[in-house]
Coordinates of N, CA and C in Angstrom, one line a residue:
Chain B
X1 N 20.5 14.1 -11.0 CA 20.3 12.7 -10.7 C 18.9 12.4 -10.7
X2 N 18.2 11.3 -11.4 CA 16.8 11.1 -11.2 C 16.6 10.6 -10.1
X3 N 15.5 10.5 -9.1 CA 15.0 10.3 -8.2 C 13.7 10.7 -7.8
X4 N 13.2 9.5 -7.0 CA 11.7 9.3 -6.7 C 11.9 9.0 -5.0
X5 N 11.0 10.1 -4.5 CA 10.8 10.3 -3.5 C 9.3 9.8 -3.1
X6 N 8.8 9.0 -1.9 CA 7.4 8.7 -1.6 C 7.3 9.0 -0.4
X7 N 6.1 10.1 -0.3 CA 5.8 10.1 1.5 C 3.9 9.6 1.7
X8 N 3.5 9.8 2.5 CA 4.9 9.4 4.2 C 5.3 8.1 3.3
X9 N 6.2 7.5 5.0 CA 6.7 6.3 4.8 C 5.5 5.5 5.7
X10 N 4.5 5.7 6.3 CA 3.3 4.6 6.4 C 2.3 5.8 6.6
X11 N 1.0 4.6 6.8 CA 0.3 5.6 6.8 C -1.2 4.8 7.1
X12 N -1.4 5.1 8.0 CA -2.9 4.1 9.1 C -4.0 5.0 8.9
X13 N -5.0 4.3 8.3 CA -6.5 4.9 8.1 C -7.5 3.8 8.3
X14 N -8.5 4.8 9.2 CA -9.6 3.6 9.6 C -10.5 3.7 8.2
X15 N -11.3 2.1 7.9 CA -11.9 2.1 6.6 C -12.6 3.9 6.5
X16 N -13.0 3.8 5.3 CA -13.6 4.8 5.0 C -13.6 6.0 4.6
X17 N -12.2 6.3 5.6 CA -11.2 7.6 5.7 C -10.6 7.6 4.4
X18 N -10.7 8.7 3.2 CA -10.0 8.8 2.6 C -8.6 9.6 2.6
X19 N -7.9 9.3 1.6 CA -6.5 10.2 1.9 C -5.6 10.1 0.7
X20 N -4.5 10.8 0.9 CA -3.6 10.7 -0.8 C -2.5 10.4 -0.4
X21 N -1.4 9.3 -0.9 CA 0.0 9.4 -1.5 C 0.7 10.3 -2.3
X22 N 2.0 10.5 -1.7 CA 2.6 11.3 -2.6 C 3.3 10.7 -3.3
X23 N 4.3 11.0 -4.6 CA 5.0 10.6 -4.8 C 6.1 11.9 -5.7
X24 N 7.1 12.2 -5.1 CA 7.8 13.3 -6.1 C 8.9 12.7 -7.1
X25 N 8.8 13.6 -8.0 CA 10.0 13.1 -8.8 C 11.0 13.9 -9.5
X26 N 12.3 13.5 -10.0 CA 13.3 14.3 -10.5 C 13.6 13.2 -12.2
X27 N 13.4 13.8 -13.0 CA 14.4 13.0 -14.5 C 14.3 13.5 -14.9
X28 N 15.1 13.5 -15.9 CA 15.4 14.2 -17.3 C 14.8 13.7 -18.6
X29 N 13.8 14.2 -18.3 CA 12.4 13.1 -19.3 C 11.7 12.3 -19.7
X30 N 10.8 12.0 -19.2 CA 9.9 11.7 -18.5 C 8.8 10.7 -19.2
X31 N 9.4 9.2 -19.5 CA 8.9 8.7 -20.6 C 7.4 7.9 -19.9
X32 N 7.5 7.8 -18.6 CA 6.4 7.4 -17.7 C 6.5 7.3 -16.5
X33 N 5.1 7.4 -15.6 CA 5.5 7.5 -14.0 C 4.7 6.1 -13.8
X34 N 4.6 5.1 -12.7 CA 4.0 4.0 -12.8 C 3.7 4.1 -11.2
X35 N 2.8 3.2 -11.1 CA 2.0 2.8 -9.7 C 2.0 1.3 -9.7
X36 N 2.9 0.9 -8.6 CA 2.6 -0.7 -8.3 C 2.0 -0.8 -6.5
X37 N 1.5 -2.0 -7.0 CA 0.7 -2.4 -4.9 C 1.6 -3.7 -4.9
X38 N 1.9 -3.7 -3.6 CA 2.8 -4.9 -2.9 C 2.1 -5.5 -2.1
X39 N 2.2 -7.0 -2.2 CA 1.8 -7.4 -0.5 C 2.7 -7.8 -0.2
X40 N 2.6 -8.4 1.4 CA 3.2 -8.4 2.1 C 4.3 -10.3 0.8
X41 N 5.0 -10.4 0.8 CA 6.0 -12.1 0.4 C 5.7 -11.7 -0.9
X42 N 5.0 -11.1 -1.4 CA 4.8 -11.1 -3.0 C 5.6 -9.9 -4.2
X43 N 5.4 -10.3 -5.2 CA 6.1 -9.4 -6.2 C 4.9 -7.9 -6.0
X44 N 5.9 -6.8 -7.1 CA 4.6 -5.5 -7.3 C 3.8 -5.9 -8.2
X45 N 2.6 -5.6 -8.5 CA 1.6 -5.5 -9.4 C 1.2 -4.1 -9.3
X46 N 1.1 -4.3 -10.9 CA 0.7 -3.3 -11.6 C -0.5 -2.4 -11.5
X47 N -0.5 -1.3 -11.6 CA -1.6 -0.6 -11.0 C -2.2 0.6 -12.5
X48 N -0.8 1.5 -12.5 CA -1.4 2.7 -13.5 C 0.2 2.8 -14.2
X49 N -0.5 3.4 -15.6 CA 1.0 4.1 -15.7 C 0.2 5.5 -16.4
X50 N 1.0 6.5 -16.1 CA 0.6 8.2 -16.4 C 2.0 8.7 -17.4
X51 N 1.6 9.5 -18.4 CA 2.6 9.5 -19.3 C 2.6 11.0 -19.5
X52 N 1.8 11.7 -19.1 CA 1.6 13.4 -19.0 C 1.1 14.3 -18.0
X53 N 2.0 15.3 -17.6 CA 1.2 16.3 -16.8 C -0.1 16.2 -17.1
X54 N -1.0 16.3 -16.0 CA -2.6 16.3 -16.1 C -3.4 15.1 -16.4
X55 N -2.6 14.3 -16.7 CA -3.1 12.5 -16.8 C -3.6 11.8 -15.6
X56 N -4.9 11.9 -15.9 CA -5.6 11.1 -14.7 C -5.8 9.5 -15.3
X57 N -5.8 8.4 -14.1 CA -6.2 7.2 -14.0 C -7.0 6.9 -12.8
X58 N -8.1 5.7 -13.1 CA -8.8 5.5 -12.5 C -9.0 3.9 -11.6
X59 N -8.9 3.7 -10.8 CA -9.4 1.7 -11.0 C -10.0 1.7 -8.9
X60 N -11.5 1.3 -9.4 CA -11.8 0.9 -8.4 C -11.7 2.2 -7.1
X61 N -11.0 2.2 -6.4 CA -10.9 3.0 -5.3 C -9.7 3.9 -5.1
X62 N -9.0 3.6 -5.9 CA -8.0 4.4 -6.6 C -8.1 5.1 -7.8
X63 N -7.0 7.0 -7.6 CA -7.3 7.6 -8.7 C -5.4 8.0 -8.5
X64 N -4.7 7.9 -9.5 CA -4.4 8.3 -10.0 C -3.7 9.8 -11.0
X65 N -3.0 11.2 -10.5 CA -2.8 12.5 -11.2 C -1.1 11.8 -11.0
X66 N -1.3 13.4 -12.6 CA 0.0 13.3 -12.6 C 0.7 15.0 -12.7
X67 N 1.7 15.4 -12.1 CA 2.0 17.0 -12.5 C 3.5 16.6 -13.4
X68 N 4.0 17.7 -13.3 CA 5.4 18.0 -13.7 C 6.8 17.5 -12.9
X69 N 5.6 17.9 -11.3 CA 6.9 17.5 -10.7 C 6.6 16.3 -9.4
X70 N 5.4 15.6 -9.8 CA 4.5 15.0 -8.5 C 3.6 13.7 -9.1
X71 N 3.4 12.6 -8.4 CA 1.9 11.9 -8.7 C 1.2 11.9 -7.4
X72 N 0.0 11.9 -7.1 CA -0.6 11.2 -6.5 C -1.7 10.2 -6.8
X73 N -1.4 9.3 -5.4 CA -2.2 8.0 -5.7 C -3.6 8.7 -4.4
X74 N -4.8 8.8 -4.9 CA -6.0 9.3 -4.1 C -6.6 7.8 -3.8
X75 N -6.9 7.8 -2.3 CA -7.5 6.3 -2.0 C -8.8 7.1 -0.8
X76 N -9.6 6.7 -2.1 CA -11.4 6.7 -1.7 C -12.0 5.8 -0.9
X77 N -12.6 5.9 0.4 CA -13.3 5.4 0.9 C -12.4 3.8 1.3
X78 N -11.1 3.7 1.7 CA -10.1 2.8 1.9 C -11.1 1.3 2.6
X79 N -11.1 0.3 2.1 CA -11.2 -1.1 2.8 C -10.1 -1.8 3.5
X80 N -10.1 -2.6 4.6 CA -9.2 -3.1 5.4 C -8.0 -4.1 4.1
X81 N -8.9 -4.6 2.8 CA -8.4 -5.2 1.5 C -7.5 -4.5 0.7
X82 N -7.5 -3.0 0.9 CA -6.3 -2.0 0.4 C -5.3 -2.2 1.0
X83 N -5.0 -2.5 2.1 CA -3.6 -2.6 3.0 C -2.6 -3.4 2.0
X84 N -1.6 -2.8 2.2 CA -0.8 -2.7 1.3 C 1.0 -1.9 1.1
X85 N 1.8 -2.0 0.5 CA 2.5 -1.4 0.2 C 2.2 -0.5 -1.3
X86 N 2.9 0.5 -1.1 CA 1.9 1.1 -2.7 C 4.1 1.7 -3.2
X87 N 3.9 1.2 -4.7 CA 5.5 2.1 -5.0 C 5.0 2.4 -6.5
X88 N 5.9 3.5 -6.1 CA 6.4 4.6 -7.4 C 7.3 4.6 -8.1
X89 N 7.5 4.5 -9.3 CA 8.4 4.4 -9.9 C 8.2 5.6 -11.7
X90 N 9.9 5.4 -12.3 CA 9.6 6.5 -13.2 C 10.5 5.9 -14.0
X91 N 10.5 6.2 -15.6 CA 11.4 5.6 -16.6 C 11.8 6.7 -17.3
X92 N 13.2 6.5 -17.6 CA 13.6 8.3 -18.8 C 13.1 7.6 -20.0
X93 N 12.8 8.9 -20.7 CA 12.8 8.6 -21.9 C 13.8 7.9 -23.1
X94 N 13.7 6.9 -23.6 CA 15.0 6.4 -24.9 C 15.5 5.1 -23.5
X95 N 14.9 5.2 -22.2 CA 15.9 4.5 -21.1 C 14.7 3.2 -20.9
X96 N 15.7 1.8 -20.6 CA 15.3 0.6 -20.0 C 15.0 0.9 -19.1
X97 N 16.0 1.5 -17.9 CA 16.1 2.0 -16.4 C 14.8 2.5 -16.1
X98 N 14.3 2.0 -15.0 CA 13.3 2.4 -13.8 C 13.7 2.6 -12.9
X99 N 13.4 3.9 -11.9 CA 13.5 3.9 -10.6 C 12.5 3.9 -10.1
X100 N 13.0 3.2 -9.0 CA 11.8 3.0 -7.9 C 11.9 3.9 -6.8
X101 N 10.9 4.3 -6.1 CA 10.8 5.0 -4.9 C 11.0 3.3 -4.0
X102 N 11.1 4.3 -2.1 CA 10.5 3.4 -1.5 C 9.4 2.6 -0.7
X103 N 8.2 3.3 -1.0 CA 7.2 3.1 -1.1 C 6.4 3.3 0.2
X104 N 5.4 3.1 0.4 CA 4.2 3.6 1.6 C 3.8 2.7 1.8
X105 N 4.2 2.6 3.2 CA 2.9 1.3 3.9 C 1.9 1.8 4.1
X106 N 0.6 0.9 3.7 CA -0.9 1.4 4.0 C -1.4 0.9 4.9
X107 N -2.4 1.1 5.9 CA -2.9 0.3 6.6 C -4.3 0.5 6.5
X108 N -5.2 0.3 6.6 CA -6.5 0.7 6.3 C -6.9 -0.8 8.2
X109 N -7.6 0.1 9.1 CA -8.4 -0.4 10.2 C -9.5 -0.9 10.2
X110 N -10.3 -2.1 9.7 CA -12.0 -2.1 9.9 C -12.4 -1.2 11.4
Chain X
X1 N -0.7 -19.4 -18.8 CA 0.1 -18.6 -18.8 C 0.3 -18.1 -17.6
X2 N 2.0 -18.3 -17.0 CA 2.3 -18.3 -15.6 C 2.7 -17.0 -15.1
X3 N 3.0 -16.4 -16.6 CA 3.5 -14.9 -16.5 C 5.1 -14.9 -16.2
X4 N 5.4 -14.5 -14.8 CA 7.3 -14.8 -14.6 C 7.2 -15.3 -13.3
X5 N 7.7 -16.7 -13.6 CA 8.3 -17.3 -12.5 C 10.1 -17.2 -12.1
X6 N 10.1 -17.8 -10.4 CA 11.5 -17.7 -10.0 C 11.8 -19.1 -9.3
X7 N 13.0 -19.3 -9.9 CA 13.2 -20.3 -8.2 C 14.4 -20.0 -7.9
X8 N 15.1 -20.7 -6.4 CA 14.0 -20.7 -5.6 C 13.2 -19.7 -5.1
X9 N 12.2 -19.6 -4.1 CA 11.9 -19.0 -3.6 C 12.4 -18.8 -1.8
X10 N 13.0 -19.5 -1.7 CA 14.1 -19.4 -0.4 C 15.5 -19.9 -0.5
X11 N 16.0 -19.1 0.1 CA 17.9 -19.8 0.1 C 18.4 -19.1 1.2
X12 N 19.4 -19.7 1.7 CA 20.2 -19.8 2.9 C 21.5 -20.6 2.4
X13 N 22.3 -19.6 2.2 CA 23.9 -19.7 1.8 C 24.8 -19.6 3.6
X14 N 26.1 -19.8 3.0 CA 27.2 -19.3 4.1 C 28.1 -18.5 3.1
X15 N 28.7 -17.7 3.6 CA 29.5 -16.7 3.0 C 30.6 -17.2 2.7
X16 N 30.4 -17.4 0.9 CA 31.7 -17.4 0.0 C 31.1 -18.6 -0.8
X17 N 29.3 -18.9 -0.5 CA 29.1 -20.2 -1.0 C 28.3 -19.6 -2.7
X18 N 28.0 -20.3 -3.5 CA 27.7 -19.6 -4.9 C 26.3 -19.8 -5.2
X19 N 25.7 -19.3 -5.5 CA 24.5 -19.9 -6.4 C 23.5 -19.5 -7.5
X20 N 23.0 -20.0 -8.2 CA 21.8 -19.0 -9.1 C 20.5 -19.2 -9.5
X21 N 20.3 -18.1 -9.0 CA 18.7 -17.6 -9.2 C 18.2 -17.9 -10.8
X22 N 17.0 -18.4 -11.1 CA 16.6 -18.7 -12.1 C 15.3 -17.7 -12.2
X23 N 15.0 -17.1 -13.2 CA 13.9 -16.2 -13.6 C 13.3 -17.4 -15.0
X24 N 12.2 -17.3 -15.4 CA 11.7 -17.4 -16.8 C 10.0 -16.6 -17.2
X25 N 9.9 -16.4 -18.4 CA 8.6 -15.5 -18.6 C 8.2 -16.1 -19.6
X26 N 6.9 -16.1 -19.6 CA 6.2 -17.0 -20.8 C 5.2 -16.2 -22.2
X27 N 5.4 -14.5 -21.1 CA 4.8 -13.7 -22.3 C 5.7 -13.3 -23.7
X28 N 6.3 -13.7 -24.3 CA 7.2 -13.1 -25.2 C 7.6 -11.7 -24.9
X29 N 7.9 -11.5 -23.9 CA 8.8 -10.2 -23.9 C 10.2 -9.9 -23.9
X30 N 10.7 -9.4 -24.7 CA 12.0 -8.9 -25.0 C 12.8 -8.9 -23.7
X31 N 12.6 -7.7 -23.1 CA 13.2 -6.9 -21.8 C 12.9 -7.7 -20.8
X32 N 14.3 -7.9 -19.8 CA 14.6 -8.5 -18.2 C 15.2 -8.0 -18.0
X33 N 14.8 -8.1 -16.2 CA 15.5 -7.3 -15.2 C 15.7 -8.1 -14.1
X34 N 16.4 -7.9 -13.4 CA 17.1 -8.4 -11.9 C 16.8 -7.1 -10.9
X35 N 16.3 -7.3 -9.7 CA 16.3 -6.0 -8.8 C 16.6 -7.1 -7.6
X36 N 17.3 -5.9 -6.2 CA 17.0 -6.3 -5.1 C 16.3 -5.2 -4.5
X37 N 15.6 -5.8 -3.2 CA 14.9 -5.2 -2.6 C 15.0 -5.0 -1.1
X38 N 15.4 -4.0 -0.7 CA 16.0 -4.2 1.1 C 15.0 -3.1 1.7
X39 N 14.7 -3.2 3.2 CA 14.0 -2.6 4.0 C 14.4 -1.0 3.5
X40 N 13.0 0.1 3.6 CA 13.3 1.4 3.6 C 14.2 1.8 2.0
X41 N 14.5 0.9 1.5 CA 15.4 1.1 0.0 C 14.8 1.1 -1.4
X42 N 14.0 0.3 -1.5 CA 13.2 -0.2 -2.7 C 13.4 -0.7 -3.5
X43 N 13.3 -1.3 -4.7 CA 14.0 -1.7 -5.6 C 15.6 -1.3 -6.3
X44 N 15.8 -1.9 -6.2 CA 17.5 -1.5 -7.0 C 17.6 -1.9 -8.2
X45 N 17.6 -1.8 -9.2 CA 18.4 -2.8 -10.4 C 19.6 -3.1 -10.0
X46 N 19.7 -4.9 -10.5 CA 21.3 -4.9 -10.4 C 22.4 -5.2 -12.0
X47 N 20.8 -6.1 -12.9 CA 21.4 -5.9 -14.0 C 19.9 -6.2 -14.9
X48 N 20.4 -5.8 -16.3 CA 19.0 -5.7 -17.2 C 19.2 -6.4 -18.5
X49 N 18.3 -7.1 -19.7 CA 18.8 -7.2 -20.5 C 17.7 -7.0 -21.3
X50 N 17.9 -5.9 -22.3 CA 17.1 -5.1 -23.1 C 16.5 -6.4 -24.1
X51 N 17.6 -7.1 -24.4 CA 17.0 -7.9 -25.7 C 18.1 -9.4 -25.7
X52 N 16.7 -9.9 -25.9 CA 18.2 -11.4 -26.4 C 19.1 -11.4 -26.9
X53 N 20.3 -11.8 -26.2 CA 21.8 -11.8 -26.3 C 22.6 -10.7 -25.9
X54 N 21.7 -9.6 -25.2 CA 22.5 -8.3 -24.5 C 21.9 -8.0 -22.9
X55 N 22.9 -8.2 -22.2 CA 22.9 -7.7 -20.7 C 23.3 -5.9 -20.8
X56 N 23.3 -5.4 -19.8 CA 23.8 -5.0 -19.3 C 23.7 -4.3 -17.9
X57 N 24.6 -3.7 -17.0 CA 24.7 -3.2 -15.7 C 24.0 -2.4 -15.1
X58 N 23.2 -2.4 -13.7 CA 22.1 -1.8 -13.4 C 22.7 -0.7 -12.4
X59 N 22.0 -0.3 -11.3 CA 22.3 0.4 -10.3 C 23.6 0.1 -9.6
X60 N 23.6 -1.5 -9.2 CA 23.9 -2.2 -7.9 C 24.9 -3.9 -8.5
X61 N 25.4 -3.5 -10.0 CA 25.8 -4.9 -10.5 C 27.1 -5.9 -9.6
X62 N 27.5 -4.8 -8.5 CA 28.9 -5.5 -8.2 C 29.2 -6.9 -7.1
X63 N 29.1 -8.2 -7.7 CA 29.3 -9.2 -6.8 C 28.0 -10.3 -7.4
X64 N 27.7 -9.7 -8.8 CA 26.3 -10.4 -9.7 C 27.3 -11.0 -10.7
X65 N 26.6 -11.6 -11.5 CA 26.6 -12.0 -13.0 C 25.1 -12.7 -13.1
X66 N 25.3 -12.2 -14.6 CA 24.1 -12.2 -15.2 C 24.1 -13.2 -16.6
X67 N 23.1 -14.2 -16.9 CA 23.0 -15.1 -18.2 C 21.5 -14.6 -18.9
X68 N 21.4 -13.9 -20.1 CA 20.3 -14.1 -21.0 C 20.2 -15.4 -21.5
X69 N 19.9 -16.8 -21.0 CA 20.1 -17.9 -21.7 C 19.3 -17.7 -23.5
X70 N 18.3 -17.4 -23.3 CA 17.3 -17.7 -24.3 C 16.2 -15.7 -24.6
X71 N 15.3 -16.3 -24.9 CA 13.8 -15.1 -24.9 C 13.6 -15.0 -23.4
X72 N 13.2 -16.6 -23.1 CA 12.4 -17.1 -21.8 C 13.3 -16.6 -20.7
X73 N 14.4 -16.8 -20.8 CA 14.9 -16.7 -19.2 C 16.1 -16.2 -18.7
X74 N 16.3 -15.6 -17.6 CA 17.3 -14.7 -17.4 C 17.9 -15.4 -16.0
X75 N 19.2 -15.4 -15.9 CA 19.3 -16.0 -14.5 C 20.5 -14.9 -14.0
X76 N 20.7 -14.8 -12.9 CA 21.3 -14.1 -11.6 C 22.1 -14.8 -11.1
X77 N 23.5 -15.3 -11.1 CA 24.8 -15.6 -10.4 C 25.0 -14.9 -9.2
X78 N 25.4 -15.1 -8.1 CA 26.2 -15.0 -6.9 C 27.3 -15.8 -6.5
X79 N 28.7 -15.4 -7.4 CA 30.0 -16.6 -7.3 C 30.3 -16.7 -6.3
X80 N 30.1 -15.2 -5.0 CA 31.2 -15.9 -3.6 C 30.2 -14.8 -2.6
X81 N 29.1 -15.5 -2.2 CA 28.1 -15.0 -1.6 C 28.6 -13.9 -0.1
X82 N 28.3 -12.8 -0.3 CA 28.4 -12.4 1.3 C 27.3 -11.7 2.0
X83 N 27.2 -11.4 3.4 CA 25.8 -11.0 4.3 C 25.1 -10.1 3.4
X84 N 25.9 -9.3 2.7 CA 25.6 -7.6 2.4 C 24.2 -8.4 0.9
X85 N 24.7 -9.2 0.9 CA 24.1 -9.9 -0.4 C 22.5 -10.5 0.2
X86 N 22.1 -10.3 1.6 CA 20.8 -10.5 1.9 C 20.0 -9.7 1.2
X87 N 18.8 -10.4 0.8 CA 18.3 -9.8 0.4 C 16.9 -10.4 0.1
X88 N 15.6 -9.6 -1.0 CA 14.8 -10.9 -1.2 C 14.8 -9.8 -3.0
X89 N 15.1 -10.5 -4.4 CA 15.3 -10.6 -4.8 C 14.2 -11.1 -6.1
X90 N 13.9 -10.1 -6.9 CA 12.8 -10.2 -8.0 C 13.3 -9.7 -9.3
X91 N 12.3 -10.9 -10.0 CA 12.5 -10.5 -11.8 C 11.8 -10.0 -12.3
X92 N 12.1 -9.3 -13.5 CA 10.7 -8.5 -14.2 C 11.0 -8.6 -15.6
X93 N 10.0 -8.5 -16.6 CA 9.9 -8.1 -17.5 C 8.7 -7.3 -18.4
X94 N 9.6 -6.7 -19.4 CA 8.5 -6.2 -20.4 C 8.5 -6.0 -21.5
X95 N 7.5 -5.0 -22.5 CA 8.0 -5.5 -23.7 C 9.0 -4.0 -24.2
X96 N 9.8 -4.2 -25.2 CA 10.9 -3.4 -25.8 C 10.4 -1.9 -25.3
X97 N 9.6 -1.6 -26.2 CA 9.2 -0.4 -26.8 C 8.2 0.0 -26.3
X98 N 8.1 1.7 -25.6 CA 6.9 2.2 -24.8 C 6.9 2.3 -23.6
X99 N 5.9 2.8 -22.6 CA 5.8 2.6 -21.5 C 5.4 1.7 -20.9
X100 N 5.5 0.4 -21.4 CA 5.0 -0.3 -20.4 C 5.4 -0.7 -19.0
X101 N 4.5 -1.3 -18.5 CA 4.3 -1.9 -17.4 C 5.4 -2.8 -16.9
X102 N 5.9 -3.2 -16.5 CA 6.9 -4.3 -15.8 C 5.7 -5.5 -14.9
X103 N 6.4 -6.5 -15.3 CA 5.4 -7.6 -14.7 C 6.7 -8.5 -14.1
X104 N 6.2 -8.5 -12.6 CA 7.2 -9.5 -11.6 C 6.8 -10.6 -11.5
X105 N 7.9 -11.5 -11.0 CA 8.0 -12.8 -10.2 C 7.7 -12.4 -9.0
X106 N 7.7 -13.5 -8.1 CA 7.2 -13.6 -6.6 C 8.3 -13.5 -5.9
X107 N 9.3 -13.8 -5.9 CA 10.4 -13.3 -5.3 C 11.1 -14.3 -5.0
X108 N 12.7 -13.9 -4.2 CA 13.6 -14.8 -4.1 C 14.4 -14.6 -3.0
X109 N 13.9 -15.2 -1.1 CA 14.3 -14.5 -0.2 C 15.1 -15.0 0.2
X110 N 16.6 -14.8 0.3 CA 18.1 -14.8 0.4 C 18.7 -14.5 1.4
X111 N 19.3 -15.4 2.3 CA 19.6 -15.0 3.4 C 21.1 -15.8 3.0
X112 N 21.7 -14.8 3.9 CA 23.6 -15.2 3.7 C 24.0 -14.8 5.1
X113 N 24.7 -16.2 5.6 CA 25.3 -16.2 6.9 C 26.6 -15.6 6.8

């Protein structure tokens, strides 16, 4: 059964402190893994999408890997402006269907 | 270019009362989706429609109906509303082919007495 697993489920850092997301995953091939940020009343926005073991992305303060069986989302030098929900999601290949993890609360402290 | 709008963006039913959610998208993209979203759960699909004139059933379709009216817009039925059906409630779309991205609405927060 495909599934996307995200830990932790929060996760409090004073600015500056950097740290990583996990996100694991199970499909039966693996047409892309995706990164969305949430706020708090709003829809997800788009962040990365990774399409290969070893696929790095990059934006701003965020980085982006991808393995075979894992992503992580790396958050550099965190601003109190990062706070956030962060989700993972993954699509089969030939498939409409996305699954979503349930995602990480961020908190980033000035 | 508004991208995907929803309305409403609030509702408060009583149980067994009906209503529907309206989605529309202004980028020409093929592909819509319906999700709900509950604490600790994450997104669900409840139903999707790959292409104009074809729905079909997501994770979570039972107690939905679903309208491809047009390209533009996709709407979400709830014929006989119940609690279990709280929720807050988002559309997405993208285009056919590839990985792309999914681009949401703002949401649709749903409360059923």
């Amino acid at each position: 059964e495909d599934q996307v697993t995200q830990s932790p489920e929060a996760l409090r850092l004073q600015e500056g402190e950097s740290s990583s997301l996990n996100c694991s995953y199970t499909v039966s091939g693996l047409r892309g893994l995706f990164w969305y940020r949430q706020d708090p009343g709003k829809g997800p926005e788009f962040l990365f999408t990774l399409y290969s073991a070893g696929e790095e992305k990059e934006k701003e303060r965020l980085k982006a890997t991808l393995t075979k069986k894992e992503s992580f989302l790396h958050i550099t030098a965190p601003k109190p402006e990062d706070s956030a929900t962060y989700l993972c999601a993954v699509r089969q290949t030939g498939g409409f269907k996305t699954i979503f993890g349930a995602g990480t609360r961020l908190f980033v402290k000035a | 270019n508004a991208g995907v709008t929803q309305t409403p963006k609030f509702q408060v039913l009583k149980t067994g009362q009906s209503m529907t959610l309206q989605c529309a998208q202004d980028m020409n993209h093929n592909s819509m989706y319906w999700y709900r979203q509950d604490p600790g759960m994450g997104l669900r699909l409840i139903y999707y429609s790959a292409s104009e004139g074809t729905t079909d059933k997501g994770e979570v379709p039972n107690g939905y109906n679903v309208s491809r009216l047009n390209k533009r817009e996709f709407s979400l039925r709830l014929e006989s509303a119940a609690p279990s059906q709280t929720s807050v409630y988002f559309c997405a779309s993208h285009e056919r082919q590839g990985g792309n991205e999914q681009f949401f609405g703002p949401g649709t927060r749903l409360t059923v007495l």
